[in-house]
Amino acid sequence: MSLLLEPYTLRHLTLPNRIVVSPMCQYSAVDGLANDWHLVHLGSRAVGGAGLVFTEATAVTAQGRITAQDLGLWDDAQIPPLQRITRFITAQGAVPGIQLAHAGRKASTHRPWLGKHGSVKVEDGGWTPVGPSPIAFDPEHAKPTELNKAQIDDIIQAFVEAAHRALKAGFKVVEVHAAHGYLLHQFLSPLSNQRRDEYGSCFENRIRLTLQVTEAVREVWPEELPVFVRLSATDWVEDGWNPDETVELAKRLRALGVDLIDVSSGGTSVHAEIPVGPGYQTRFAERIRVESRIPTGAVGMITDSMQAEHILRQPQADLIFLARELLRDPYWPLHADEDLQPGLKAIWPAQYQRATHREQPIHESDLRDPA
Ligand SMILES: Cc1cc2nc3c(=O)[nH]c(=O)nc-3n(C[C@H](O)[C@H](O)[C@H](O)COP(=O)(O)O)c2cc1C
C-alpha cells in the first residue's frame, strides 16, 4: 500500500491522500474576485485526484496584493465566487484549503509574464507598499512605508476577518503565508526588519507578528479544522533568517495550535544563492519535523511519485506539496496511483473511466460527484 495515496487525518479532517496542490498565484482576478479561471484551474486539480487543493496567496487587504490581479478576501463580495469553487472541489472528494497572505514590501508588482521587474508606479495604477522598515526589496521595487503599531494591529485584524470569510466560503484548511519574503517573513528576517520597537531586532521581537497573526487566526478557525503555516526555513543569505530560528519558531507555532508547517525557503533577498535541485528543501521539512515535533509538508522540485513516496516513508514529511508538476499534469495523483498501486483501483472520475483501460462498473454510490 502506498503511503502517498493513504488518507491523512489532522484534527477531525481527513484528507483522501497526502498530495497537496501548493498555493500558486494565477494573477487573474479582478478586484480580488475569483472567476471561471480559478474554478477551472483549482477544479481540474481536484478532478486530477489531489487530496488537498490550496488557493493561491489570497490577500487579506487590497494593499497586501502582490499584483492588482491577485485573489482577495477583504470584502464579503469575494465570498460567493470562492464558495462555488469549494463546492466543486469538495464534490470531487478533495479538501479545499486557502492561503492567506499580505505581500508587504513586495506588493504592487507586475504580473510576471509581462517581463517587467519591480513595482508598478502609483501613476500607473500601483500603490505604495508597506513593510517593517523602509527598505526596498531591490532597486526596482518601491521603498515601503514603515508600518506603525496601529497599522500592524489592523493587519492582524484583516487576517482574522479574512479567515472568517474563508470559513463562510467553505474552506477546511487555512494556511498563514509567512514565507517567500512577504510581509510576515519580512518581519522575521533581519535583512528586511531593522525596527527598534517590540517588532524588531531580537528573535523574540521579529517573530512577534507571525505569532500574533497565527494565534488570532487559530482562535477563529474551528477547533476541529487544521491551521498550517508556510515558512521559509532559510533566507540562503549570511546574516539572514536561518534554519535554527525556523526550528524555534515552529515550536512556538505548535504551542499555539498550528497543525503543520509547510516548509519552503528563500524570497527575502535577491542575493540568495539557492541550490535548486530535486527535493532541495526536503531536509528542512525533516529537521523541523524531528526537532520541533510538528508535522511538516515538503515542497520544492518534487516531481516523481517514487520520490514523493520515499519522502513520506523516511519519514521526512507528512504531506507532499506539488506546484509546477501539477501545472504540467493535473492528473499527476491519478498517475501516481497507477505507478504505486498497480492493480488497485485508481479513483478516476466515473466520467473518465474509459481512459483508464480498466472499465469496471461503478456503483452510483461511488460516484465522486453524484448528480
Ligand atoms: C505559478 C506559481 C505561483 C506561485 N504562487 C505561490 C503562492 O501564491 N503562494 C506560495 O506560498 N507559493 C507560491 N508559489 C510557490 C509554490 O507553491 C512552490 O512552493 C514552488 O513552486 C516550489 O514547488 P515546485 O518545485 O513543486 O514548483 C508559486 C509557484 C508558482 C510556479
mmCIF file of C-alpha atoms and ligand atoms in Angstrom:
data_model
loop_
_atom_site.group_PDB
_atom_site.id
_atom_site.type_symbol
_atom_site.label_atom_id
_atom_site.label_comp_id
_atom_site.label_asym_id
_atom_site.label_seq_id
_atom_site.Cartn_x
_atom_site.Cartn_y
_atom_site.Cartn_z
ATOM 1 C CA MET A 1 0.000 0.000 0.000
ATOM 2 C CA SER A 2 1.322 3.439 -0.883
ATOM 3 C CA LEU A 3 1.654 5.992 1.894
ATOM 4 C CA LEU A 4 1.240 8.821 -0.619
ATOM 5 C CA LEU A 5 -2.222 7.567 -1.514
ATOM 6 C CA GLU A 6 -3.267 6.808 2.043
ATOM 7 C CA PRO A 7 -5.658 9.144 3.856
ATOM 8 C CA TYR A 8 -4.205 11.545 6.409
ATOM 9 C CA THR A 9 -6.094 12.949 9.375
ATOM 10 C CA LEU A 10 -5.458 16.249 11.139
ATOM 11 C CA ARG A 11 -7.857 17.131 13.951
ATOM 12 C CA HIS A 12 -11.285 15.982 12.627
ATOM 13 C CA LEU A 13 -10.407 16.442 8.980
ATOM 14 C CA THR A 14 -9.331 13.513 6.817
ATOM 15 C CA LEU A 15 -7.585 14.162 3.516
ATOM 16 C CA PRO A 16 -8.180 11.355 0.998
ATOM 17 C CA ASN A 17 -4.424 11.212 0.247
ATOM 18 C CA ARG A 18 -1.214 13.127 1.017
ATOM 19 C CA ILE A 19 -0.882 15.048 -2.228
ATOM 20 C CA VAL A 20 -1.382 18.804 -1.870
ATOM 21 C CA VAL A 21 -1.792 21.434 -4.573
ATOM 22 C CA SER A 22 0.734 24.004 -3.383
ATOM 23 C CA PRO A 23 -0.544 27.608 -3.438
ATOM 24 C CA MET A 24 0.052 29.166 -6.847
ATOM 25 C CA CYS A 25 -0.767 32.756 -7.786
ATOM 26 C CA GLN A 26 -2.724 32.980 -11.013
ATOM 27 C CA TYR A 27 -2.739 36.793 -11.325
ATOM 28 C CA SER A 28 -6.126 36.501 -12.981
ATOM 29 C CA ALA A 29 -8.635 38.142 -10.645
ATOM 30 C CA VAL A 30 -10.383 41.485 -10.968
ATOM 31 C CA ASP A 31 -10.914 43.333 -7.666
ATOM 32 C CA GLY A 32 -9.793 40.203 -5.815
ATOM 33 C CA LEU A 33 -12.780 38.208 -7.074
ATOM 34 C CA ALA A 34 -12.385 34.566 -8.117
ATOM 35 C CA ASN A 35 -13.757 33.809 -11.575
ATOM 36 C CA ASP A 36 -14.113 30.979 -14.099
ATOM 37 C CA TRP A 37 -10.330 30.670 -14.453
ATOM 38 C CA HIS A 38 -9.911 29.904 -10.736
ATOM 39 C CA LEU A 39 -12.804 27.445 -10.803
ATOM 40 C CA VAL A 40 -11.370 25.507 -13.725
ATOM 41 C CA HIS A 41 -7.746 25.739 -12.564
ATOM 42 C CA LEU A 42 -8.421 24.562 -8.998
ATOM 43 C CA GLY A 43 -11.280 22.298 -10.073
ATOM 44 C CA SER A 44 -9.038 20.459 -12.554
ATOM 45 C CA ARG A 45 -6.552 19.621 -9.826
ATOM 46 C CA ALA A 46 -9.391 18.239 -7.697
ATOM 47 C CA VAL A 47 -10.616 16.159 -10.654
ATOM 48 C CA GLY A 48 -6.982 15.043 -11.024
ATOM 49 C CA GLY A 49 -7.069 13.436 -7.599
ATOM 50 C CA ALA A 50 -5.125 15.769 -5.271
ATOM 51 C CA GLY A 51 -6.216 15.343 -1.664
ATOM 52 C CA LEU A 52 -5.924 18.982 -0.598
ATOM 53 C CA VAL A 53 -6.279 21.856 -3.048
ATOM 54 C CA PHE A 54 -4.920 25.224 -1.928
ATOM 55 C CA THR A 55 -5.874 28.522 -3.499
ATOM 56 C CA GLU A 56 -3.140 30.952 -4.379
ATOM 57 C CA ALA A 57 -1.924 33.517 -1.834
ATOM 58 C CA THR A 58 -5.183 35.322 -1.121
ATOM 59 C CA ALA A 59 -4.706 38.885 0.038
ATOM 60 C CA VAL A 60 -6.209 39.978 3.348
ATOM 61 C CA THR A 61 -6.180 43.634 2.253
ATOM 62 C CA ALA A 62 -6.122 45.277 -1.172
ATOM 63 C CA GLN A 63 -2.774 46.828 -0.281
ATOM 64 C CA GLY A 64 -1.416 43.342 0.512
ATOM 65 C CA ARG A 65 -1.776 42.027 -3.045
ATOM 66 C CA ILE A 66 1.380 41.083 -4.936
ATOM 67 C CA THR A 67 -0.300 42.275 -8.129
ATOM 68 C CA ALA A 68 -3.594 44.046 -8.729
ATOM 69 C CA GLN A 69 -4.842 40.736 -10.169
ATOM 70 C CA ASP A 70 -4.423 38.618 -7.012
ATOM 71 C CA LEU A 71 -7.313 36.895 -5.273
ATOM 72 C CA GLY A 72 -8.519 38.699 -2.181
ATOM 73 C CA LEU A 73 -10.746 38.152 0.803
ATOM 74 C CA TRP A 74 -11.050 41.608 2.328
ATOM 75 C CA ASP A 75 -14.682 42.030 1.315
ATOM 76 C CA ASP A 76 -17.822 39.904 1.743
ATOM 77 C CA ALA A 77 -18.489 40.178 -2.009
ATOM 78 C CA GLN A 78 -15.423 37.974 -2.512
ATOM 79 C CA ILE A 79 -17.047 35.032 -0.678
ATOM 80 C CA PRO A 80 -19.634 33.710 -3.213
ATOM 81 C CA PRO A 81 -17.259 33.022 -6.147
ATOM 82 C CA LEU A 82 -14.965 31.158 -3.767
ATOM 83 C CA GLN A 83 -17.951 29.217 -2.461
ATOM 84 C CA ARG A 84 -18.590 27.960 -5.963
ATOM 85 C CA ILE A 85 -15.009 26.660 -6.096
ATOM 86 C CA THR A 86 -15.016 24.964 -2.681
ATOM 87 C CA ARG A 87 -18.324 23.293 -3.564
ATOM 88 C CA PHE A 88 -16.805 21.799 -6.699
ATOM 89 C CA ILE A 89 -13.544 20.712 -5.010
ATOM 90 C CA THR A 90 -15.498 19.073 -2.195
ATOM 91 C CA ALA A 91 -17.788 17.274 -4.654
ATOM 92 C CA GLN A 92 -14.658 15.680 -6.168
ATOM 93 C CA GLY A 93 -13.747 14.193 -2.790
ATOM 94 C CA ALA A 94 -10.886 16.646 -2.254
ATOM 95 C CA VAL A 95 -10.481 19.179 0.539
ATOM 96 C CA PRO A 96 -10.380 22.927 -0.213
ATOM 97 C CA GLY A 97 -7.672 24.987 1.511
ATOM 98 C CA ILE A 98 -6.853 28.674 1.374
ATOM 99 C CA GLN A 99 -3.581 30.510 1.833
ATOM 100 C CA LEU A 100 -3.987 33.934 3.445
ATOM 101 C CA ALA A 101 -1.283 36.473 2.732
ATOM 102 C CA HIS A 102 -0.031 40.027 2.797
ATOM 103 C CA ALA A 103 2.762 40.905 0.379
ATOM 104 C CA GLY A 104 4.225 43.803 2.387
ATOM 105 C CA ARG A 105 7.106 45.447 0.524
ATOM 106 C CA LYS A 106 6.687 43.038 -2.404
ATOM 107 C CA ALA A 107 3.178 44.341 -3.163
ATOM 108 C CA SER A 108 2.142 46.299 -6.258
ATOM 109 C CA THR A 109 4.218 44.468 -8.849
ATOM 110 C CA HIS A 110 3.583 43.496 -12.462
ATOM 111 C CA ARG A 111 2.147 40.166 -13.492
ATOM 112 C CA PRO A 112 5.277 38.027 -14.005
ATOM 113 C CA TRP A 113 4.593 37.076 -17.609
ATOM 114 C CA LEU A 114 4.801 40.748 -18.658
ATOM 115 C CA GLY A 115 8.550 40.526 -18.089
ATOM 116 C CA LYS A 116 8.643 43.826 -16.174
ATOM 117 C CA HIS A 117 10.544 43.597 -12.923
ATOM 118 C CA GLY A 118 9.834 45.740 -9.871
ATOM 119 C CA SER A 119 6.945 47.891 -8.691
ATOM 120 C CA VAL A 120 4.022 49.279 -10.640
ATOM 121 C CA LYS A 121 4.188 53.036 -10.117
ATOM 122 C CA VAL A 122 1.308 54.853 -8.426
ATOM 123 C CA GLU A 123 0.623 56.825 -11.629
ATOM 124 C CA ASP A 124 0.288 53.507 -13.498
ATOM 125 C CA GLY A 125 -2.296 52.127 -11.076
ATOM 126 C CA GLY A 126 0.065 50.790 -8.426
ATOM 127 C CA TRP A 127 0.256 51.734 -4.756
ATOM 128 C CA THR A 128 2.944 52.393 -2.152
ATOM 129 C CA PRO A 129 3.728 49.179 -0.312
ATOM 130 C CA VAL A 130 4.193 48.839 3.440
ATOM 131 C CA GLY A 131 6.761 46.889 5.428
ATOM 132 C CA PRO A 132 8.522 46.524 8.757
ATOM 133 C CA SER A 133 11.225 49.024 7.714
ATOM 134 C CA PRO A 134 11.678 51.436 4.800
ATOM 135 C CA ILE A 135 13.976 49.078 2.899
ATOM 136 C CA ALA A 136 13.129 48.198 -0.697
ATOM 137 C CA PHE A 137 13.333 44.566 -1.845
ATOM 138 C CA ASP A 138 15.707 45.662 -4.614
ATOM 139 C CA PRO A 139 16.379 48.885 -6.556
ATOM 140 C CA GLU A 140 13.436 48.271 -8.909
ATOM 141 C CA HIS A 141 10.943 47.897 -6.059
ATOM 142 C CA ALA A 142 9.408 50.909 -4.303
ATOM 143 C CA LYS A 143 10.623 51.775 -0.834
ATOM 144 C CA PRO A 144 7.875 50.643 1.578
ATOM 145 C CA THR A 145 6.317 52.842 4.233
ATOM 146 C CA GLU A 146 7.187 51.631 7.713
ATOM 147 C CA LEU A 147 4.120 50.252 9.489
ATOM 148 C CA ASN A 148 3.205 51.815 12.823
ATOM 149 C CA LYS A 149 1.644 49.891 15.711
ATOM 150 C CA ALA A 150 -1.960 50.800 14.795
ATOM 151 C CA GLN A 151 -1.411 49.682 11.197
ATOM 152 C CA ILE A 152 0.100 46.401 12.401
ATOM 153 C CA ASP A 153 -2.995 45.837 14.552
ATOM 154 C CA ASP A 154 -5.183 46.493 11.501
ATOM 155 C CA ILE A 155 -3.303 43.854 9.514
ATOM 156 C CA ILE A 156 -3.745 41.265 12.269
ATOM 157 C CA GLN A 157 -7.455 42.093 12.249
ATOM 158 C CA ALA A 158 -7.539 41.778 8.446
ATOM 159 C CA PHE A 159 -6.164 38.213 8.723
ATOM 160 C CA VAL A 160 -8.889 37.412 11.267
ATOM 161 C CA GLU A 161 -11.671 38.807 9.084
ATOM 162 C CA ALA A 162 -10.344 37.022 6.013
ATOM 163 C CA ALA A 163 -10.259 33.754 7.984
ATOM 164 C CA HIS A 164 -13.915 34.301 8.956
ATOM 165 C CA ARG A 165 -14.801 34.824 5.307
ATOM 166 C CA ALA A 166 -12.745 31.790 4.250
ATOM 167 C CA LEU A 167 -14.767 29.652 6.597
ATOM 168 C CA LYS A 168 -18.014 31.018 5.171
ATOM 169 C CA ALA A 169 -16.682 30.266 1.694
ATOM 170 C CA GLY A 170 -16.327 26.591 2.643
ATOM 171 C CA PHE A 171 -12.574 26.171 3.146
ATOM 172 C CA LYS A 172 -11.479 23.481 5.595
ATOM 173 C CA VAL A 173 -7.776 24.301 5.920
ATOM 174 C CA VAL A 174 -6.280 27.760 6.315
ATOM 175 C CA GLU A 175 -2.595 28.426 5.750
ATOM 176 C CA VAL A 176 -0.890 31.572 7.026
ATOM 177 C CA HIS A 177 1.722 32.652 4.490
ATOM 178 C CA ALA A 178 4.851 33.599 6.431
ATOM 179 C CA ALA A 179 7.358 32.677 3.707
ATOM 180 C CA HIS A 180 8.874 33.867 0.420
ATOM 181 C CA GLY A 181 9.768 37.364 1.570
ATOM 182 C CA TYR A 182 6.188 38.556 2.029
ATOM 183 C CA LEU A 183 5.060 40.664 4.969
ATOM 184 C CA LEU A 184 5.313 38.169 7.852
ATOM 185 C CA HIS A 185 8.640 36.854 6.586
ATOM 186 C CA GLN A 186 9.811 40.472 6.226
ATOM 187 C CA PHE A 187 9.282 40.863 9.968
ATOM 188 C CA LEU A 188 11.081 37.543 10.674
ATOM 189 C CA SER A 189 14.196 38.364 8.689
ATOM 190 C CA PRO A 190 16.830 40.819 9.942
ATOM 191 C CA LEU A 191 17.533 41.637 6.291
ATOM 192 C CA SER A 192 14.166 43.394 5.931
ATOM 193 C CA ASN A 193 13.364 44.201 9.576
ATOM 194 C CA GLN A 194 15.512 46.850 11.221
ATOM 195 C CA ARG A 195 12.930 48.093 13.689
ATOM 196 C CA ARG A 196 13.856 49.132 17.193
ATOM 197 C CA ASP A 197 10.414 48.614 18.770
ATOM 198 C CA GLU A 198 8.808 45.407 20.079
ATOM 199 C CA TYR A 199 8.583 44.060 16.491
ATOM 200 C CA GLY A 200 12.294 44.313 15.666
ATOM 201 C CA SER A 201 15.935 43.443 16.426
ATOM 202 C CA CYS A 202 15.942 40.334 18.658
ATOM 203 C CA PHE A 203 14.429 36.976 17.639
ATOM 204 C CA GLU A 204 11.543 37.299 20.109
ATOM 205 C CA ASN A 205 10.521 40.610 18.575
ATOM 206 C CA ARG A 206 10.931 39.558 14.941
ATOM 207 C CA ILE A 207 8.663 36.501 15.401
ATOM 208 C CA ARG A 208 6.021 38.514 17.286
ATOM 209 C CA LEU A 209 3.815 39.410 14.300
ATOM 210 C CA THR A 210 3.810 35.878 12.858
ATOM 211 C CA LEU A 211 2.803 34.547 16.285
ATOM 212 C CA GLN A 212 0.122 37.205 16.748
ATOM 213 C CA VAL A 213 -1.408 36.632 13.321
ATOM 214 C CA THR A 214 -1.328 32.852 13.721
ATOM 215 C CA GLU A 215 -2.786 32.946 17.217
ATOM 216 C CA ALA A 216 -5.590 35.241 16.067
ATOM 217 C CA VAL A 217 -6.388 33.053 13.046
ATOM 218 C CA ARG A 218 -6.259 29.879 15.164
ATOM 219 C CA GLU A 219 -8.742 31.468 17.562
ATOM 220 C CA VAL A 220 -11.382 31.979 14.876
ATOM 221 C CA TRP A 221 -10.690 28.791 12.903
ATOM 222 C CA PRO A 222 -12.843 25.922 14.240
ATOM 223 C CA GLU A 223 -11.225 23.619 16.762
ATOM 224 C CA GLU A 224 -11.899 20.582 14.551
ATOM 225 C CA LEU A 225 -10.135 22.032 11.483
ATOM 226 C CA PRO A 226 -6.394 22.438 10.893
ATOM 227 C CA VAL A 227 -4.255 25.556 10.533
ATOM 228 C CA PHE A 228 -0.992 25.434 8.549
ATOM 229 C CA VAL A 229 1.822 27.980 8.419
ATOM 230 C CA ARG A 230 4.183 28.280 5.438
ATOM 231 C CA LEU A 231 7.709 29.271 6.452
ATOM 232 C CA SER A 232 10.898 29.908 4.541
ATOM 233 C CA ALA A 233 13.345 27.772 6.502
ATOM 234 C CA THR A 234 16.247 29.974 5.426
ATOM 235 C CA ASP A 235 16.957 33.177 3.521
ATOM 236 C CA TRP A 236 20.009 31.453 1.970
ATOM 237 C CA VAL A 237 21.986 34.575 2.881
ATOM 238 C CA GLU A 238 24.612 35.099 5.574
ATOM 239 C CA ASP A 239 23.055 37.029 8.494
ATOM 240 C CA GLY A 240 19.543 36.347 7.215
ATOM 241 C CA TRP A 241 16.727 34.276 8.743
ATOM 242 C CA ASN A 242 18.129 30.776 9.338
ATOM 243 C CA PRO A 243 17.087 27.138 9.940
ATOM 244 C CA ASP A 244 17.821 27.272 13.703
ATOM 245 C CA GLU A 245 15.396 30.184 14.051
ATOM 246 C CA THR A 246 12.819 28.318 11.959
ATOM 247 C CA VAL A 247 13.020 25.301 14.256
ATOM 248 C CA GLU A 248 12.463 27.528 17.290
ATOM 249 C CA LEU A 249 9.588 29.399 15.633
ATOM 250 C CA ALA A 250 7.945 26.117 14.617
ATOM 251 C CA LYS A 251 7.962 25.031 18.275
ATOM 252 C CA ARG A 252 6.182 28.245 19.241
ATOM 253 C CA LEU A 253 3.660 27.772 16.447
ATOM 254 C CA ARG A 254 2.983 24.209 17.567
ATOM 255 C CA ALA A 255 2.254 25.550 21.057
ATOM 256 C CA LEU A 256 -0.316 27.919 19.518
ATOM 257 C CA GLY A 257 -2.186 25.018 17.940
ATOM 258 C CA VAL A 258 -0.697 25.026 14.456
ATOM 259 C CA ASP A 259 -1.089 21.592 12.892
ATOM 260 C CA LEU A 260 1.533 21.559 10.154
ATOM 261 C CA ILE A 261 4.472 23.634 8.918
ATOM 262 C CA ASP A 262 4.673 23.864 5.141
ATOM 263 C CA VAL A 263 8.422 24.168 4.659
ATOM 264 C CA SER A 264 9.719 26.302 1.828
ATOM 265 C CA SER A 265 12.711 28.671 1.608
ATOM 266 C CA GLY A 266 14.025 31.946 0.232
ATOM 267 C CA GLY A 267 12.259 35.024 -1.077
ATOM 268 C CA THR A 268 13.719 37.834 1.044
ATOM 269 C CA SER A 269 16.890 38.616 -0.833
ATOM 270 C CA VAL A 270 17.920 38.862 -4.459
ATOM 271 C CA HIS A 271 21.413 37.814 -3.336
ATOM 272 C CA ALA A 272 20.294 34.383 -2.136
ATOM 273 C CA GLU A 273 22.222 31.507 -3.651
ATOM 274 C CA ILE A 274 19.732 28.660 -3.702
ATOM 275 C CA PRO A 275 20.969 25.150 -4.544
ATOM 276 C CA VAL A 276 17.863 24.320 -6.538
ATOM 277 C CA GLY A 277 17.530 20.631 -7.369
ATOM 278 C CA PRO A 278 15.226 17.681 -6.746
ATOM 279 C CA GLY A 279 13.815 17.885 -3.225
ATOM 280 C CA TYR A 280 16.204 20.722 -2.279
ATOM 281 C CA GLN A 281 14.038 21.899 0.633
ATOM 282 C CA THR A 282 13.023 18.490 1.969
ATOM 283 C CA ARG A 283 15.844 18.307 4.528
ATOM 284 C CA PHE A 284 14.407 21.389 6.245
ATOM 285 C CA ALA A 285 10.989 19.713 6.469
ATOM 286 C CA GLU A 286 12.693 16.714 8.056
ATOM 287 C CA ARG A 287 14.640 18.792 10.565
ATOM 288 C CA ILE A 288 11.563 20.753 11.688
ATOM 289 C CA ARG A 289 9.519 17.570 11.920
ATOM 290 C CA VAL A 290 12.114 15.982 14.216
ATOM 291 C CA GLU A 291 13.325 18.946 16.261
ATOM 292 C CA SER A 292 10.109 20.976 16.536
ATOM 293 C CA ARG A 293 7.948 17.839 16.818
ATOM 294 C CA ILE A 294 5.293 19.044 14.409
ATOM 295 C CA PRO A 295 4.015 17.519 11.151
ATOM 296 C CA THR A 296 5.527 19.070 8.045
ATOM 297 C CA GLY A 297 4.828 19.438 4.360
ATOM 298 C CA ALA A 298 7.688 19.053 1.889
ATOM 299 C CA VAL A 299 7.735 21.223 -1.230
ATOM 300 C CA GLY A 300 10.182 22.067 -3.988
ATOM 301 C CA MET A 301 11.026 20.129 -7.120
ATOM 302 C CA ILE A 302 9.161 17.008 -6.133
ATOM 303 C CA THR A 303 8.090 15.555 -9.458
ATOM 304 C CA ASP A 304 8.191 11.799 -9.259
ATOM 305 C CA SER A 305 5.766 9.539 -7.403
ATOM 306 C CA MET A 306 8.568 7.303 -6.067
ATOM 307 C CA GLN A 307 10.402 10.404 -4.812
ATOM 308 C CA ALA A 308 7.244 11.546 -3.031
ATOM 309 C CA GLU A 309 6.664 8.101 -1.547
ATOM 310 C CA HIS A 310 10.284 7.980 -0.342
ATOM 311 C CA ILE A 311 9.964 11.353 1.445
ATOM 312 C CA LEU A 312 6.925 10.088 3.347
ATOM 313 C CA ARG A 313 8.456 6.716 4.173
ATOM 314 C CA GLN A 314 11.736 8.137 5.591
ATOM 315 C CA PRO A 315 9.792 9.936 7.116
ATOM 316 C CA GLN A 316 10.967 13.428 6.171
ATOM 317 C CA ALA A 317 7.493 14.943 5.898
ATOM 318 C CA ASP A 318 3.808 14.131 6.321
ATOM 319 C CA LEU A 319 2.361 15.778 3.225
ATOM 320 C CA ILE A 320 3.733 16.368 -0.267
ATOM 321 C CA PHE A 321 3.094 19.792 -1.795
ATOM 322 C CA LEU A 322 3.420 19.997 -5.579
ATOM 323 C CA ALA A 323 3.276 23.188 -7.624
ATOM 324 C CA ARG A 324 4.756 23.219 -11.130
ATOM 325 C CA GLU A 325 4.402 19.484 -11.667
ATOM 326 C CA LEU A 326 0.659 19.844 -11.122
ATOM 327 C CA LEU A 327 0.573 22.643 -13.686
ATOM 328 C CA ARG A 328 2.235 20.307 -16.166
ATOM 329 C CA ASP A 329 -0.010 17.406 -15.236
ATOM 330 C CA PRO A 330 -3.211 17.968 -13.245
ATOM 331 C CA TYR A 331 -3.712 14.178 -13.272
ATOM 332 C CA TRP A 332 -0.373 13.511 -11.529
ATOM 333 C CA PRO A 333 -2.119 11.978 -8.476
ATOM 334 C CA LEU A 334 -4.051 9.546 -10.658
ATOM 335 C CA HIS A 335 -0.865 8.524 -12.480
ATOM 336 C CA ALA A 336 0.912 8.180 -9.128
ATOM 337 C CA ASP A 337 -1.848 5.855 -8.057
ATOM 338 C CA GLU A 338 -1.245 3.709 -11.128
ATOM 339 C CA ASP A 339 2.550 3.761 -10.516
ATOM 340 C CA LEU A 340 2.480 2.987 -6.839
ATOM 341 C CA GLN A 341 -0.506 0.672 -6.543
ATOM 342 C CA PRO A 342 -0.678 -1.282 -9.794
ATOM 343 C CA GLY A 343 -3.696 -3.494 -9.834
ATOM 344 C CA LEU A 344 -5.582 -1.451 -7.289
ATOM 345 C CA LYS A 345 -8.487 0.627 -8.460
ATOM 346 C CA ALA A 346 -7.462 4.185 -9.084
ATOM 347 C CA ILE A 347 -10.305 6.511 -8.251
ATOM 348 C CA TRP A 348 -10.684 8.219 -11.593
ATOM 349 C CA PRO A 349 -13.877 10.188 -12.010
ATOM 350 C CA ALA A 350 -16.541 7.922 -13.495
ATOM 351 C CA GLN A 351 -16.776 10.270 -16.443
ATOM 352 C CA TYR A 352 -13.115 9.476 -17.337
ATOM 353 C CA GLN A 353 -13.231 5.697 -16.813
ATOM 354 C CA ARG A 354 -12.816 4.940 -20.488
ATOM 355 C CA ALA A 355 -9.354 6.488 -20.414
ATOM 356 C CA THR A 356 -8.052 4.008 -17.836
ATOM 357 C CA HIS A 357 -8.192 0.735 -19.793
ATOM 358 C CA ARG A 358 -9.893 -0.622 -16.711
ATOM 359 C CA GLU A 359 -13.503 -0.164 -17.460
ATOM 360 C CA GLN A 360 -15.300 -1.571 -14.499
ATOM 361 C CA PRO A 361 -18.838 -0.862 -13.470
ATOM 362 C CA ILE A 362 -19.030 1.958 -10.970
ATOM 363 C CA HIS A 363 -21.817 1.908 -8.485
ATOM 364 C CA GLU A 364 -23.814 5.127 -8.345
ATOM 365 C CA SER A 365 -22.904 5.497 -4.679
ATOM 366 C CA ASP A 366 -19.170 5.534 -5.592
ATOM 367 C CA LEU A 367 -19.545 8.470 -7.938
ATOM 368 C CA ARG A 368 -17.348 11.361 -6.843
ATOM 369 C CA ASP A 369 -19.940 13.933 -7.712
ATOM 370 C CA PRO A 370 -23.335 12.302 -7.597
ATOM 371 C CA ALA A 371 -25.720 14.060 -9.969
HETATM 372 C C1 LIG B 1 2.940 29.973 -10.828
HETATM 373 C C2 LIG B 1 3.374 29.882 -9.394
HETATM 374 C C3 LIG B 1 2.742 30.662 -8.430
HETATM 375 C C4 LIG B 1 3.092 30.550 -7.082
HETATM 376 N N1 LIG B 1 2.386 31.239 -6.131
HETATM 377 C C5 LIG B 1 2.591 30.970 -4.818
HETATM 378 C C6 LIG B 1 1.701 31.465 -3.842
HETATM 379 O O1 LIG B 1 0.690 32.104 -4.130
HETATM 380 N N2 LIG B 1 1.988 31.184 -2.532
HETATM 381 C C7 LIG B 1 3.064 30.427 -2.176
HETATM 382 O O2 LIG B 1 3.285 30.211 -0.979
HETATM 383 N N3 LIG B 1 3.895 29.919 -3.092
HETATM 384 C C8 LIG B 1 3.663 30.147 -4.400
HETATM 385 N N4 LIG B 1 4.449 29.544 -5.348
HETATM 386 C C9 LIG B 1 5.483 28.598 -4.909
HETATM 387 C C10 LIG B 1 4.952 27.166 -4.936
HETATM 388 O O3 LIG B 1 3.867 26.991 -4.056
HETATM 389 C C11 LIG B 1 6.060 26.160 -4.573
HETATM 390 O O4 LIG B 1 6.454 26.386 -3.258
HETATM 391 C C12 LIG B 1 7.270 26.277 -5.502
HETATM 392 O O5 LIG B 1 6.873 26.436 -6.855
HETATM 393 C C13 LIG B 1 8.160 25.042 -5.404
HETATM 394 O O6 LIG B 1 7.434 23.881 -5.706
HETATM 395 P P1 LIG B 1 7.527 23.149 -7.156
HETATM 396 O O7 LIG B 1 9.001 22.834 -7.382
HETATM 397 O O8 LIG B 1 6.685 21.901 -6.985
HETATM 398 O O9 LIG B 1 7.009 24.072 -8.184
HETATM 399 C C14 LIG B 1 4.146 29.676 -6.705
HETATM 400 C C15 LIG B 1 4.808 28.935 -7.686
HETATM 401 C C16 LIG B 1 4.422 29.009 -8.996
HETATM 402 C C17 LIG B 1 5.134 28.140 -10.020
#
